[in-house]
Tab-separated table of C-alpha atoms in Angstrom:
chain	number	residue	atom	x	y	z
A	296	MET	CA	55.092	-29.232	-32.220
A	297	ASN	CA	55.430	-29.502	-36.009
A	298	ALA	CA	57.758	-32.457	-36.622
A	299	LEU	CA	59.244	-30.997	-39.817
A	300	ILE	CA	60.122	-27.662	-38.270
A	301	LEU	CA	61.479	-29.274	-35.100
A	302	ALA	CA	63.527	-31.845	-37.167
A	303	ARG	CA	65.048	-29.074	-39.242
A	304	ALA	CA	65.856	-27.094	-36.102
A	305	GLN	CA	67.497	-30.057	-34.473
A	306	PHE	CA	69.585	-30.937	-37.420
A	307	GLY	CA	70.652	-27.293	-37.961
A	308	ILE	CA	71.742	-26.859	-34.353
A	309	THR	CA	73.602	-30.154	-34.074
A	310	THR	CA	75.251	-29.570	-37.484
A	311	VAL	CA	76.469	-26.052	-36.790
A	312	TYR	CA	77.677	-27.133	-33.323
A	313	HIS	CA	79.533	-30.069	-34.730
A	314	PHE	CA	81.117	-27.871	-37.393
A	315	PHE	CA	82.619	-25.726	-34.708
A	316	PHE	CA	85.171	-28.524	-34.339
A	317	VAL	CA	85.699	-29.879	-37.804
A	318	PRO	CA	87.693	-27.013	-39.376
A	319	LEU	CA	90.107	-26.737	-36.450
A	320	THR	CA	90.868	-30.403	-36.663
A	321	LEU	CA	91.361	-30.186	-40.423
A	322	GLY	CA	93.928	-27.310	-40.182
A	323	LEU	CA	95.615	-27.974	-36.866
A	324	ALA	CA	96.389	-31.611	-37.699
A	325	TRP	CA	98.444	-30.494	-40.696
A	326	LEU	CA	100.179	-27.732	-38.681
A	327	ALA	CA	101.017	-30.222	-35.897
A	328	ALA	CA	102.433	-32.511	-38.555
A	329	ILE	CA	104.700	-29.714	-39.822
A	330	MET	CA	105.822	-28.874	-36.346
A	331	HIS	CA	106.708	-32.494	-35.683
A	332	LEU	CA	108.608	-32.696	-39.017
A	333	GLN	CA	110.526	-29.615	-38.011
A	334	TYR	CA	111.473	-31.210	-34.690
A	335	TYR	CA	112.450	-34.408	-36.479
A	336	ARG	CA	114.693	-32.537	-38.890
A	337	THR	CA	116.327	-30.047	-36.459
A	338	GLY	CA	116.180	-31.786	-33.044
A	339	ASP	CA	115.296	-28.263	-31.656
A	340	ASP	CA	113.374	-28.697	-28.343
A	341	THR	CA	111.266	-25.581	-29.171
A	342	TRP	CA	109.604	-27.488	-31.981
A	343	ARG	CA	109.042	-30.412	-29.692
A	344	ARG	CA	107.320	-28.196	-27.076
A	345	MET	CA	105.281	-26.590	-29.867
A	346	THR	CA	104.186	-29.949	-31.213
A	347	LYS	CA	103.092	-31.184	-27.797
A	348	PHE	CA	101.438	-27.886	-26.760
A	349	TRP	CA	99.294	-27.583	-29.907
A	350	GLY	CA	98.863	-31.439	-30.058
A	351	LYS	CA	97.049	-31.424	-26.636
A	352	LEU	CA	94.571	-28.755	-27.976
A	353	LEU	CA	94.130	-30.754	-31.121
A	354	LEU	CA	93.234	-33.826	-29.088
A	355	ILE	CA	90.653	-31.936	-27.004
A	356	ASN	CA	89.004	-30.552	-30.132
A	357	PHE	CA	89.014	-33.983	-31.819
A	358	ALA	CA	87.421	-35.704	-28.829
A	359	ILE	CA	84.575	-33.200	-28.516
A	360	GLY	CA	84.126	-33.186	-32.313
A	361	VAL	CA	83.705	-36.968	-32.337
A	362	ALA	CA	81.122	-36.856	-29.561
A	363	THR	CA	79.039	-34.281	-31.321
A	364	GLY	CA	79.341	-35.896	-34.832
A	365	ILE	CA	77.963	-39.281	-33.785
A	366	VAL	CA	74.421	-37.708	-33.422
A	367	GLN	CA	74.392	-36.729	-37.086
A	368	GLU	CA	74.310	-40.314	-38.270
A	369	PHE	CA	71.342	-41.239	-36.080
A	370	GLN	CA	69.213	-38.348	-37.304
A	371	PHE	CA	69.370	-39.702	-40.832
A	372	GLY	CA	67.710	-42.925	-39.787
A	373	MET	CA	65.179	-41.476	-37.397
A	374	ASN	CA	63.992	-37.928	-38.027
A	375	TRP	CA	64.812	-38.103	-41.743
A	376	SER	CA	64.089	-41.748	-42.472
A	377	GLU	CA	62.199	-40.948	-45.627
A	378	TYR	CA	65.223	-39.047	-46.924
A	379	SER	CA	67.358	-42.012	-46.103
A	380	ARG	CA	64.965	-44.384	-47.863
A	381	PHE	CA	64.970	-42.206	-50.975
A	382	VAL	CA	68.734	-41.460	-51.263
A	383	GLY	CA	70.395	-44.055	-49.002
A	384	ASP	CA	71.727	-46.016	-51.858
A	385	ILE	CA	73.885	-42.987	-52.791
A	386	PHE	CA	74.328	-41.204	-49.533
A	387	GLY	CA	75.297	-44.305	-47.571
A	388	ALA	CA	78.388	-45.229	-49.731
A	389	PRO	CA	80.535	-42.167	-48.960
A	390	LEU	CA	79.418	-42.090	-45.337
A	391	ALA	CA	80.436	-45.793	-44.929
A	392	ILE	CA	83.849	-45.119	-46.532
A	393	GLU	CA	84.385	-42.154	-44.128
A	394	ALA	CA	83.415	-44.109	-41.087
A	395	LEU	CA	85.137	-47.421	-41.928
A	396	MET	CA	88.348	-46.135	-43.476
A	397	THR	CA	89.207	-42.505	-42.874
A	398	PHE	CA	87.744	-42.012	-39.472
A	399	PHE	CA	89.475	-45.044	-38.107
A	400	LEU	CA	92.705	-44.094	-39.845
A	401	GLU	CA	92.845	-40.730	-38.040
A	402	SER	CA	91.622	-41.945	-34.722
A	403	VAL	CA	93.954	-44.949	-34.524
A	404	PHE	CA	97.047	-43.062	-35.535
A	405	LEU	CA	96.112	-40.115	-33.267
A	406	GLY	CA	96.377	-42.673	-30.405
A	407	VAL	CA	99.744	-43.951	-31.789
A	408	TRP	CA	101.019	-40.425	-31.937
A	409	LEU	CA	99.741	-39.440	-28.534
A	410	PHE	CA	101.118	-42.375	-26.645
A	411	GLY	CA	104.123	-43.074	-28.907
A	412	TRP	CA	106.451	-40.321	-27.679
A	413	ASP	CA	109.851	-41.939	-26.918
A	414	ARG	CA	108.189	-45.403	-27.147
A	415	ILE	CA	108.274	-46.214	-30.912
A	416	PRO	CA	110.834	-45.405	-33.703
A	417	LYS	CA	110.937	-41.685	-34.479
A	418	ARG	CA	110.093	-42.150	-38.105
A	419	VAL	CA	107.102	-44.196	-37.309
A	420	HIS	CA	105.988	-41.635	-34.708
A	421	LEU	CA	106.398	-38.825	-37.275
A	422	ALA	CA	104.424	-40.793	-39.860
A	423	SER	CA	101.511	-41.286	-37.465
A	424	ILE	CA	100.733	-37.600	-37.189
A	425	TRP	CA	100.863	-37.203	-40.947
A	426	LEU	CA	98.412	-40.083	-41.298
A	427	VAL	CA	96.127	-38.283	-38.751
A	428	ALA	CA	96.322	-35.178	-40.972
A	429	PHE	CA	95.642	-37.160	-44.174
A	430	GLY	CA	92.826	-39.153	-42.481
A	431	SER	CA	91.103	-35.997	-41.195
A	432	THR	CA	91.241	-34.411	-44.704
A	433	MET	CA	89.931	-37.595	-46.428
A	434	SER	CA	87.165	-37.766	-43.686
A	435	ALA	CA	85.989	-34.307	-44.752
A	436	PHE	CA	86.339	-35.252	-48.410
A	437	TRP	CA	83.846	-38.201	-48.187
A	438	ILE	CA	81.374	-36.208	-46.106
A	439	LEU	CA	81.452	-33.529	-48.832
A	440	VAL	CA	80.936	-36.200	-51.476
A	441	ALA	CA	77.648	-36.959	-49.877
A	442	ASN	CA	76.745	-33.294	-49.252
A	443	SER	CA	77.689	-32.285	-52.827
A	444	PHE	CA	75.144	-34.797	-54.161
A	445	MET	CA	72.490	-32.894	-52.218
A	446	GLN	CA	73.620	-29.587	-53.897
A	447	GLN	CA	74.148	-31.069	-57.427
A	448	PRO	CA	72.816	-34.604	-57.898
A	449	VAL	CA	74.889	-36.634	-60.282
A	450	GLY	CA	75.524	-40.333	-61.027
A	451	PHE	CA	72.080	-41.554	-60.224
A	452	ALA	CA	68.871	-42.898	-61.739
A	453	LEU	CA	65.323	-42.719	-60.361
A	454	GLN	CA	64.155	-46.355	-59.985
A	455	ASN	CA	61.373	-47.770	-57.846
A	456	GLY	CA	60.674	-44.368	-56.283
A	457	ARG	CA	64.213	-44.035	-55.127
A	458	ALA	CA	67.439	-42.379	-56.278
A	459	GLU	CA	69.929	-45.235	-56.975
A	460	MET	CA	73.617	-44.983	-57.777
A	461	VAL	CA	74.579	-45.815	-61.354
A	462	ASN	CA	78.045	-44.168	-61.444
A	463	PHE	CA	80.252	-43.935	-58.330
A	464	PHE	CA	82.956	-42.013	-60.121
A	465	ALA	CA	80.399	-39.324	-61.163
A	466	LEU	CA	79.913	-38.751	-57.352
A	467	VAL	CA	83.581	-38.416	-56.793
A	468	GLY	CA	83.918	-36.165	-59.825
A	469	ASN	CA	80.984	-33.905	-58.958
A	470	PRO	CA	81.926	-30.382	-60.006
A	471	ASN	CA	80.336	-28.956	-56.788
A	472	LEU	CA	82.569	-31.303	-54.766
A	473	TRP	CA	85.808	-29.920	-56.218
A	474	LEU	CA	84.921	-26.421	-55.285
A	475	GLN	CA	83.273	-27.198	-51.951
A	476	PHE	CA	86.128	-29.425	-50.665
A	477	PRO	CA	88.959	-26.937	-51.117
A	478	HIS	CA	86.838	-24.149	-49.739
A	479	VAL	CA	86.220	-26.156	-46.548
A	480	TRP	CA	89.851	-27.314	-46.289
A	481	PHE	CA	91.310	-23.814	-46.665
A	482	SER	CA	88.703	-22.623	-44.148
A	483	GLY	CA	90.148	-25.187	-41.742
A	484	LEU	CA	93.707	-23.896	-42.347
A	485	THR	CA	92.509	-20.362	-41.634
A	486	THR	CA	90.690	-21.564	-38.521
A	487	ALA	CA	93.784	-23.299	-37.242
A	488	GLY	CA	95.948	-20.272	-38.123
A	489	PHE	CA	93.726	-17.843	-36.173
A	490	PHE	CA	93.466	-20.342	-33.337
A	491	MET	CA	97.207	-20.257	-33.005
A	492	LEU	CA	97.433	-16.515	-33.527
A	493	GLY	CA	94.877	-15.844	-30.815
A	494	ILE	CA	96.368	-18.072	-28.212
A	495	ALA	CA	100.035	-17.084	-29.018
A	496	ALA	CA	99.070	-13.366	-28.808
A	497	TRP	CA	97.486	-13.977	-25.427
A	498	ARG	CA	100.465	-15.975	-24.092
A	499	MET	CA	103.036	-13.456	-25.303
A	500	ARG	CA	101.434	-10.721	-23.307
A	501	ARG	CA	101.977	-12.701	-20.081
A	502	PRO	CA	105.175	-12.123	-18.064
A	503	ASP	CA	106.033	-15.855	-17.856
A	504	ALA	CA	105.609	-16.456	-21.590
A	505	ASP	CA	107.768	-19.058	-23.405
A	506	LEU	CA	108.696	-16.563	-26.065
A	507	ASP	CA	110.573	-19.001	-28.319
A	508	LEU	CA	107.556	-21.262	-28.495
A	509	PHE	CA	104.884	-18.582	-29.034
A	510	ARG	CA	106.930	-16.363	-31.379
A	511	ASN	CA	107.309	-19.491	-33.666
A	512	SER	CA	103.655	-20.337	-33.200
A	513	PHE	CA	102.587	-16.793	-33.960
A	514	GLN	CA	104.603	-16.713	-37.165
A	515	MET	CA	103.350	-20.169	-38.265
A	516	GLY	CA	99.848	-19.014	-37.517
A	517	VAL	CA	100.245	-15.895	-39.622
A	518	ILE	CA	101.468	-17.801	-42.607
A	519	ALA	CA	98.671	-20.422	-42.368
A	520	SER	CA	96.039	-17.754	-41.870
A	521	LEU	CA	97.179	-15.576	-44.716
A	522	ILE	CA	97.475	-18.516	-47.172
A	523	GLY	CA	94.129	-19.890	-46.048
A	524	ALA	CA	92.220	-16.572	-46.224
A	525	VAL	CA	93.510	-15.714	-49.703
A	526	LEU	CA	92.667	-19.249	-51.092
A	527	VAL	CA	89.330	-19.335	-49.432
A	528	MET	CA	88.403	-16.167	-51.190
A	529	LEU	CA	89.681	-17.350	-54.558
A	530	VAL	CA	87.914	-20.648	-54.347
A	531	GLY	CA	84.796	-18.976	-52.864
A	532	HIS	CA	84.649	-16.716	-55.972
A	533	SER	CA	84.630	-19.815	-58.207
A	534	GLN	CA	82.094	-21.417	-55.942
A	535	MET	CA	79.750	-18.465	-56.193
A	536	GLN	CA	79.962	-18.567	-59.954
A	537	HIS	CA	79.145	-22.251	-59.962
A	538	MET	CA	76.267	-21.711	-57.491
A	539	GLY	CA	74.727	-19.190	-59.887
A	540	GLN	CA	74.666	-21.947	-62.515
A	541	ILE	CA	73.308	-24.861	-60.439
A	542	GLN	CA	71.307	-22.998	-57.689
A	543	PRO	CA	70.512	-19.582	-58.994
A	544	MET	CA	67.858	-19.014	-56.302
A	545	LYS	CA	70.491	-19.241	-53.590
A	546	LEU	CA	72.627	-16.569	-55.383
A	547	ALA	CA	69.502	-14.329	-55.898
A	548	ALA	CA	68.612	-14.723	-52.187
A	549	ALA	CA	72.107	-13.885	-51.004
A	550	GLU	CA	71.855	-10.575	-52.984
A	551	ALA	CA	68.189	-9.870	-52.311
A	552	LEU	CA	67.796	-9.689	-56.110
A	553	TRP	CA	64.091	-9.716	-56.688
A	554	ASP	CA	64.059	-9.319	-60.499
A	555	THR	CA	66.496	-10.411	-63.217
A	556	GLU	CA	69.130	-7.839	-64.079
A	557	ASP	CA	71.603	-7.505	-66.965
A	558	PRO	CA	74.006	-6.091	-65.912
A	559	ALA	CA	73.192	-7.015	-62.257
A	560	SER	CA	74.030	-4.818	-59.302
A	561	LEU	CA	75.585	-5.951	-56.001
A	562	SER	CA	73.729	-5.154	-52.749
A	563	LEU	CA	75.647	-3.349	-50.003
A	564	PHE	CA	72.585	-2.924	-47.872
A	565	THR	CA	68.978	-3.912	-48.503
A	566	VAL	CA	65.783	-3.746	-46.536
A	567	GLY	CA	63.162	-5.749	-48.376
A	568	ASP	CA	59.429	-6.322	-48.410
A	569	LEU	CA	59.256	-10.143	-48.183
A	570	GLU	CA	55.513	-10.340	-48.845
A	571	ASN	CA	55.573	-8.396	-52.080
A	572	ARG	CA	59.221	-9.430	-52.931
A	573	ARG	CA	60.586	-5.963	-53.572
A	574	ASP	CA	63.046	-3.550	-52.088
A	575	VAL	CA	61.994	-1.012	-49.538
A	576	PHE	CA	65.449	0.592	-49.371
A	577	ALA	CA	68.711	-0.531	-51.004
A	578	ILE	CA	72.199	0.617	-51.655
A	579	ARG	CA	73.573	-1.241	-54.706
A	580	VAL	CA	76.769	-1.080	-56.740
A	581	PRO	CA	75.806	-1.181	-60.448
A	582	THR	CA	77.192	-3.968	-62.585
A	583	LEU	CA	79.352	-5.530	-59.842
A	584	LEU	CA	77.384	-8.705	-59.471
A	585	SER	CA	77.593	-9.431	-63.181
A	586	ILE	CA	81.385	-8.908	-62.976
A	587	LEU	CA	81.704	-11.284	-60.023
A	588	SER	CA	79.327	-13.803	-61.648
A	589	PHE	CA	80.721	-13.818	-65.179
A	590	ASN	CA	84.103	-12.018	-64.950
A	591	ARG	CA	82.737	-9.457	-67.381
A	592	PRO	CA	80.616	-6.202	-66.997
A	593	SER	CA	77.518	-7.829	-68.553
A	594	GLY	CA	75.440	-10.934	-68.007
A	595	ALA	CA	71.959	-11.614	-66.670
A	596	VAL	CA	71.657	-12.763	-63.063
A	597	GLN	CA	68.227	-14.283	-62.509
A	598	GLY	CA	65.998	-12.730	-59.846
A	599	ILE	CA	63.879	-14.369	-57.153
A	600	ASN	CA	60.512	-13.494	-58.823
A	601	ASP	CA	61.563	-14.941	-62.223
A	602	LEU	CA	63.016	-18.037	-60.614
A	603	GLN	CA	59.903	-18.633	-58.589
A	604	ALA	CA	57.819	-18.582	-61.718
A	605	LYS	CA	60.240	-20.833	-63.519
A	606	TYR	CA	60.362	-23.413	-60.738
A	607	GLU	CA	56.573	-23.463	-60.427
A	608	GLN	CA	56.398	-24.321	-64.102
A	609	LYS	CA	59.082	-26.975	-63.855
A	610	PHE	CA	58.378	-28.595	-60.470
A	611	GLY	CA	54.725	-27.676	-59.756
A	612	PRO	CA	53.043	-25.309	-57.370
A	613	GLY	CA	54.948	-24.330	-54.220
A	614	ASN	CA	57.164	-21.786	-52.461
A	615	TYR	CA	60.734	-22.184	-53.857
A	616	VAL	CA	62.128	-19.001	-52.197
A	617	PRO	CA	64.340	-19.588	-49.094
A	618	PHE	CA	64.136	-17.277	-46.084
A	619	VAL	CA	65.887	-14.341	-47.697
A	620	PRO	CA	66.998	-12.349	-44.583
A	621	VAL	CA	68.932	-15.338	-43.233
A	622	ILE	CA	70.661	-16.112	-46.533
A	623	TYR	CA	71.417	-12.393	-47.217
A	624	TRP	CA	72.910	-11.642	-43.801
A	625	SER	CA	74.710	-15.057	-43.471
A	626	PHE	CA	76.463	-14.316	-46.735
A	627	ARG	CA	77.580	-10.907	-45.536
A	628	ALA	CA	78.747	-12.134	-42.167
A	629	MET	CA	80.869	-14.806	-43.898
A	630	VAL	CA	82.382	-12.468	-46.412
A	631	GLY	CA	82.912	-9.721	-43.859
A	632	ALA	CA	84.620	-12.012	-41.441
A	633	GLY	CA	86.839	-13.300	-44.219
A	634	ILE	CA	87.859	-9.821	-45.281
A	635	LEU	CA	88.687	-8.881	-41.743
A	636	MET	CA	90.754	-12.066	-41.249
A	637	LEU	CA	92.705	-11.302	-44.399
A	638	ILE	CA	93.509	-7.790	-43.105
A	639	LEU	CA	94.535	-9.067	-39.690
A	640	ALA	CA	96.701	-11.815	-41.092
A	641	GLY	CA	98.403	-9.374	-43.423
A	642	TRP	CA	99.045	-7.047	-40.491
A	643	GLY	CA	100.467	-9.925	-38.422
A	644	LEU	CA	102.879	-10.740	-41.333
A	645	TYR	CA	103.979	-7.200	-41.513
A	646	ARG	CA	104.754	-7.135	-37.765
A	647	SER	CA	106.663	-10.382	-38.079
A	648	LEU	CA	108.774	-9.119	-40.972
A	649	ARG	CA	109.554	-5.938	-39.006
A	650	GLY	CA	110.678	-8.056	-35.967
A	651	LYS	CA	107.766	-6.927	-33.858
A	652	THR	CA	106.059	-10.227	-33.286
A	653	ASP	CA	105.854	-9.902	-29.489
A	654	SER	CA	105.815	-6.093	-29.299
A	655	PRO	CA	102.978	-5.017	-26.919
A	656	GLY	CA	100.215	-2.991	-28.322
A	657	PHE	CA	96.694	-2.983	-29.801
A	658	TYR	CA	97.339	-5.894	-32.155
A	659	LEU	CA	98.329	-8.492	-29.473
A	660	ARG	CA	95.654	-7.167	-27.109
A	661	TRP	CA	92.840	-7.750	-29.598
A	662	MET	CA	94.033	-10.886	-31.524
A	663	PRO	CA	92.655	-13.369	-28.916
A	664	PHE	CA	89.114	-12.066	-29.723
A	665	ALA	CA	89.875	-12.454	-33.476
A	666	LEU	CA	90.024	-16.157	-32.760
A	667	LEU	CA	86.259	-16.131	-33.051
A	668	LEU	CA	86.147	-14.798	-36.579
A	669	PRO	CA	86.722	-18.078	-38.471
A	670	TYR	CA	84.027	-19.734	-36.368
A	671	LEU	CA	81.646	-16.916	-37.382
A	672	ALA	CA	82.603	-17.369	-41.048
A	673	ASN	CA	82.364	-21.166	-40.944
A	674	SER	CA	78.959	-21.255	-39.218
A	675	THR	CA	77.344	-18.586	-41.410
A	676	GLY	CA	78.807	-20.145	-44.509
A	677	TRP	CA	77.212	-23.472	-43.723
A	678	ILE	CA	73.915	-21.811	-42.716
A	679	MET	CA	73.828	-20.130	-46.168
A	680	THR	CA	74.793	-23.411	-47.954
A	681	GLU	CA	72.094	-25.479	-46.308
A	682	MET	CA	69.203	-23.126	-45.815
A	683	GLY	CA	69.818	-21.447	-49.242
A	684	ARG	CA	68.940	-24.770	-50.813
A	685	GLN	CA	65.430	-24.896	-49.243
A	686	PRO	CA	62.849	-26.164	-49.784
A	687	TRP	CA	64.977	-28.891	-51.296
A	688	LEU	CA	66.800	-31.643	-49.410
A	689	VAL	CA	68.261	-32.990	-52.672
A	690	PHE	CA	68.074	-30.074	-55.126
A	691	GLY	CA	65.449	-30.763	-57.786
A	692	LEU	CA	64.639	-34.267	-56.454
A	693	GLN	CA	63.226	-34.213	-52.931
A	694	LYS	CA	61.738	-31.409	-50.809
A	695	ALA	CA	62.178	-31.243	-47.003
A	696	PRO	CA	58.589	-32.194	-46.182
A	697	ASP	CA	59.029	-35.440	-48.232
A	698	GLY	CA	62.136	-36.456	-46.353
A	699	VAL	CA	60.960	-36.215	-42.712
A	700	SER	CA	59.901	-39.426	-40.923
A	701	ASN	CA	56.188	-40.477	-41.046
A	702	THR	CA	56.338	-42.064	-37.655
A	703	VAL	CA	58.494	-39.771	-35.485
A	704	THR	CA	56.173	-37.221	-33.838
A	705	GLY	CA	56.776	-33.660	-32.972
A	706	GLY	CA	56.849	-34.431	-29.280
A	707	MET	CA	59.627	-37.045	-29.859
A	708	VAL	CA	61.781	-34.563	-31.837
A	709	LEU	CA	61.165	-31.909	-29.268
A	710	LEU	CA	62.286	-34.144	-26.472
A	711	SER	CA	65.523	-35.081	-28.332
A	712	LEU	CA	66.093	-31.458	-29.312
A	713	LEU	CA	65.922	-30.254	-25.706
A	714	THR	CA	68.163	-33.162	-24.685
A	715	PHE	CA	70.782	-32.471	-27.262
A	716	THR	CA	70.707	-28.709	-26.538
A	717	VAL	CA	71.413	-29.341	-22.843
A	718	LEU	CA	74.038	-32.021	-23.630
A	719	TYR	CA	75.830	-29.884	-26.116
A	720	GLY	CA	75.663	-26.902	-23.772
A	721	ALA	CA	77.470	-29.049	-21.138
A	722	LEU	CA	80.002	-30.182	-23.714
A	723	ILE	CA	80.845	-26.626	-24.809
A	724	VAL	CA	81.547	-25.758	-21.098
A	725	VAL	CA	83.857	-28.788	-20.937
A	726	ASP	CA	85.573	-27.812	-24.202
A	727	VAL	CA	86.129	-24.215	-23.229
A	728	TYR	CA	87.376	-25.283	-19.779
A	729	LEU	CA	89.899	-27.813	-21.163
A	730	MET	CA	91.009	-25.444	-23.959
A	731	ALA	CA	91.573	-22.678	-21.525
A	732	LYS	CA	93.305	-24.892	-18.972
A	733	TYR	CA	95.856	-26.353	-21.434
A	734	ALA	CA	96.265	-23.136	-23.389
A	735	ARG	CA	97.557	-21.378	-20.294
A	736	GLY	CA	99.429	-24.362	-19.021
A	737	ASP	CA	103.153	-24.256	-18.275
A	738	THR	CA	105.070	-25.154	-21.414
A	739	THR	CA	108.428	-25.653	-19.573
A	740	VAL	CA	107.283	-28.962	-18.018
A	741	ILE	CA	107.236	-30.672	-21.362
A	742	ALA	CA	110.761	-29.546	-22.226
A	743	ALA	CA	112.097	-32.897	-21.200
A	744	GLY	CA	109.711	-34.688	-23.411
A	745	GLU	CA	106.978	-35.706	-20.879
A	746	VAL	CA	103.371	-34.708	-20.813
A	747	PRO	CA	102.286	-33.621	-17.348
A	748	SER	CA	101.029	-36.403	-15.262
A	749	GLY	CA	97.219	-36.994	-15.449
A	750	SER	CA	96.600	-34.589	-18.284
A	751	MET	CA	95.896	-36.951	-21.101
A	752	PRO	CA	93.476	-39.308	-19.324
A	753	SER	CA	91.307	-36.272	-18.343
A	754	VAL	CA	91.299	-35.168	-21.982
A	755	ALA	CA	90.458	-38.670	-23.164
A	756	GLN	CA	87.600	-38.898	-20.654
A	757	ALA	CA	86.183	-35.556	-21.904
């Protein structure tokens, strides 16, 4: 019944669940905009059917994402009221911009796009989906402005026991933001690409498949996945190097590096003794961590034990080591899923170039399961990002115990945690049901330009 532990668990569960939907909206909105542009340019009805087919799935994902995202705002003012009091002057500004400008931009024009088929001028209709894509991207941007302040505080001054904003442009120019934002956006592109690949592969194996629609979708998904996977890795490499500068404890935990090394070795597999902070068994590649961290075969990477001593001297007594097993294995799950996605996307491109897009075989049979890979990478990446910063809420400024509410009891948090868990469980059932229903729907009925009767109200209600 510890309020701090329960509040952290609730925020972690709701955040990871909400983040199931965000990357798909980010990527699929842009891909839908490109499909619509192709239909506008060519008049080819295949592109129209593609736009409507994937647009329905985008709508379902967007609706569930909105429902799960609202909860995040309330937790700041309730479970984490002391955090909001301390940093609200800074944290509130980008969140307000996101809610009042970008969220309404994407939601309003998604409605215009959804109900505007054959009702408004074609150019206006086309512009509406591009505004949805732009709005979803800017929404993610402002959320990450707020989150990047937690990772690397800038543009503030400590006054009257609070962190107050003194330079808004420093927040927008935060170096962490300009690595985190493209990493998230390209993750969204990869997620949307694999979403299209998985469903297209599944549909092309069915005897009643609309091959023109799903061949085009498969090829589009391959290109998006490959571009996204490559750029996620490149940006992620720079992000790791930056992390080693601003949060070296997170990097040390991700590698189970107990003591400072120069050159530093990269862990392939480690079993550690957490109590004594040492290796029990480890397989490591000499020098590789220094190469990845500094782009040269030398350079000291600080270890957990040395950083703990340094932080105790700087910030006072306390435990500054995150839970190493979670950080270590989350990092490997994220990287492993990313490498596998790169291989599968490359294989899909090879098949497409050889004219074997819809050829039956192992690849099409297993690609629907590969749809889960970006979700694994996204979730474990966020777990590492947030839990690796512990015990800090705002790195170097406020610890988690100092941010939790003084008036919300453990029983209250437990009740809301159980309520949200049940509610979110129900929502995931609805989401999977609707996604499966419309993913296997008959694409020929929209050839004339009409969405099947009754389909959109049911989605909107969900």
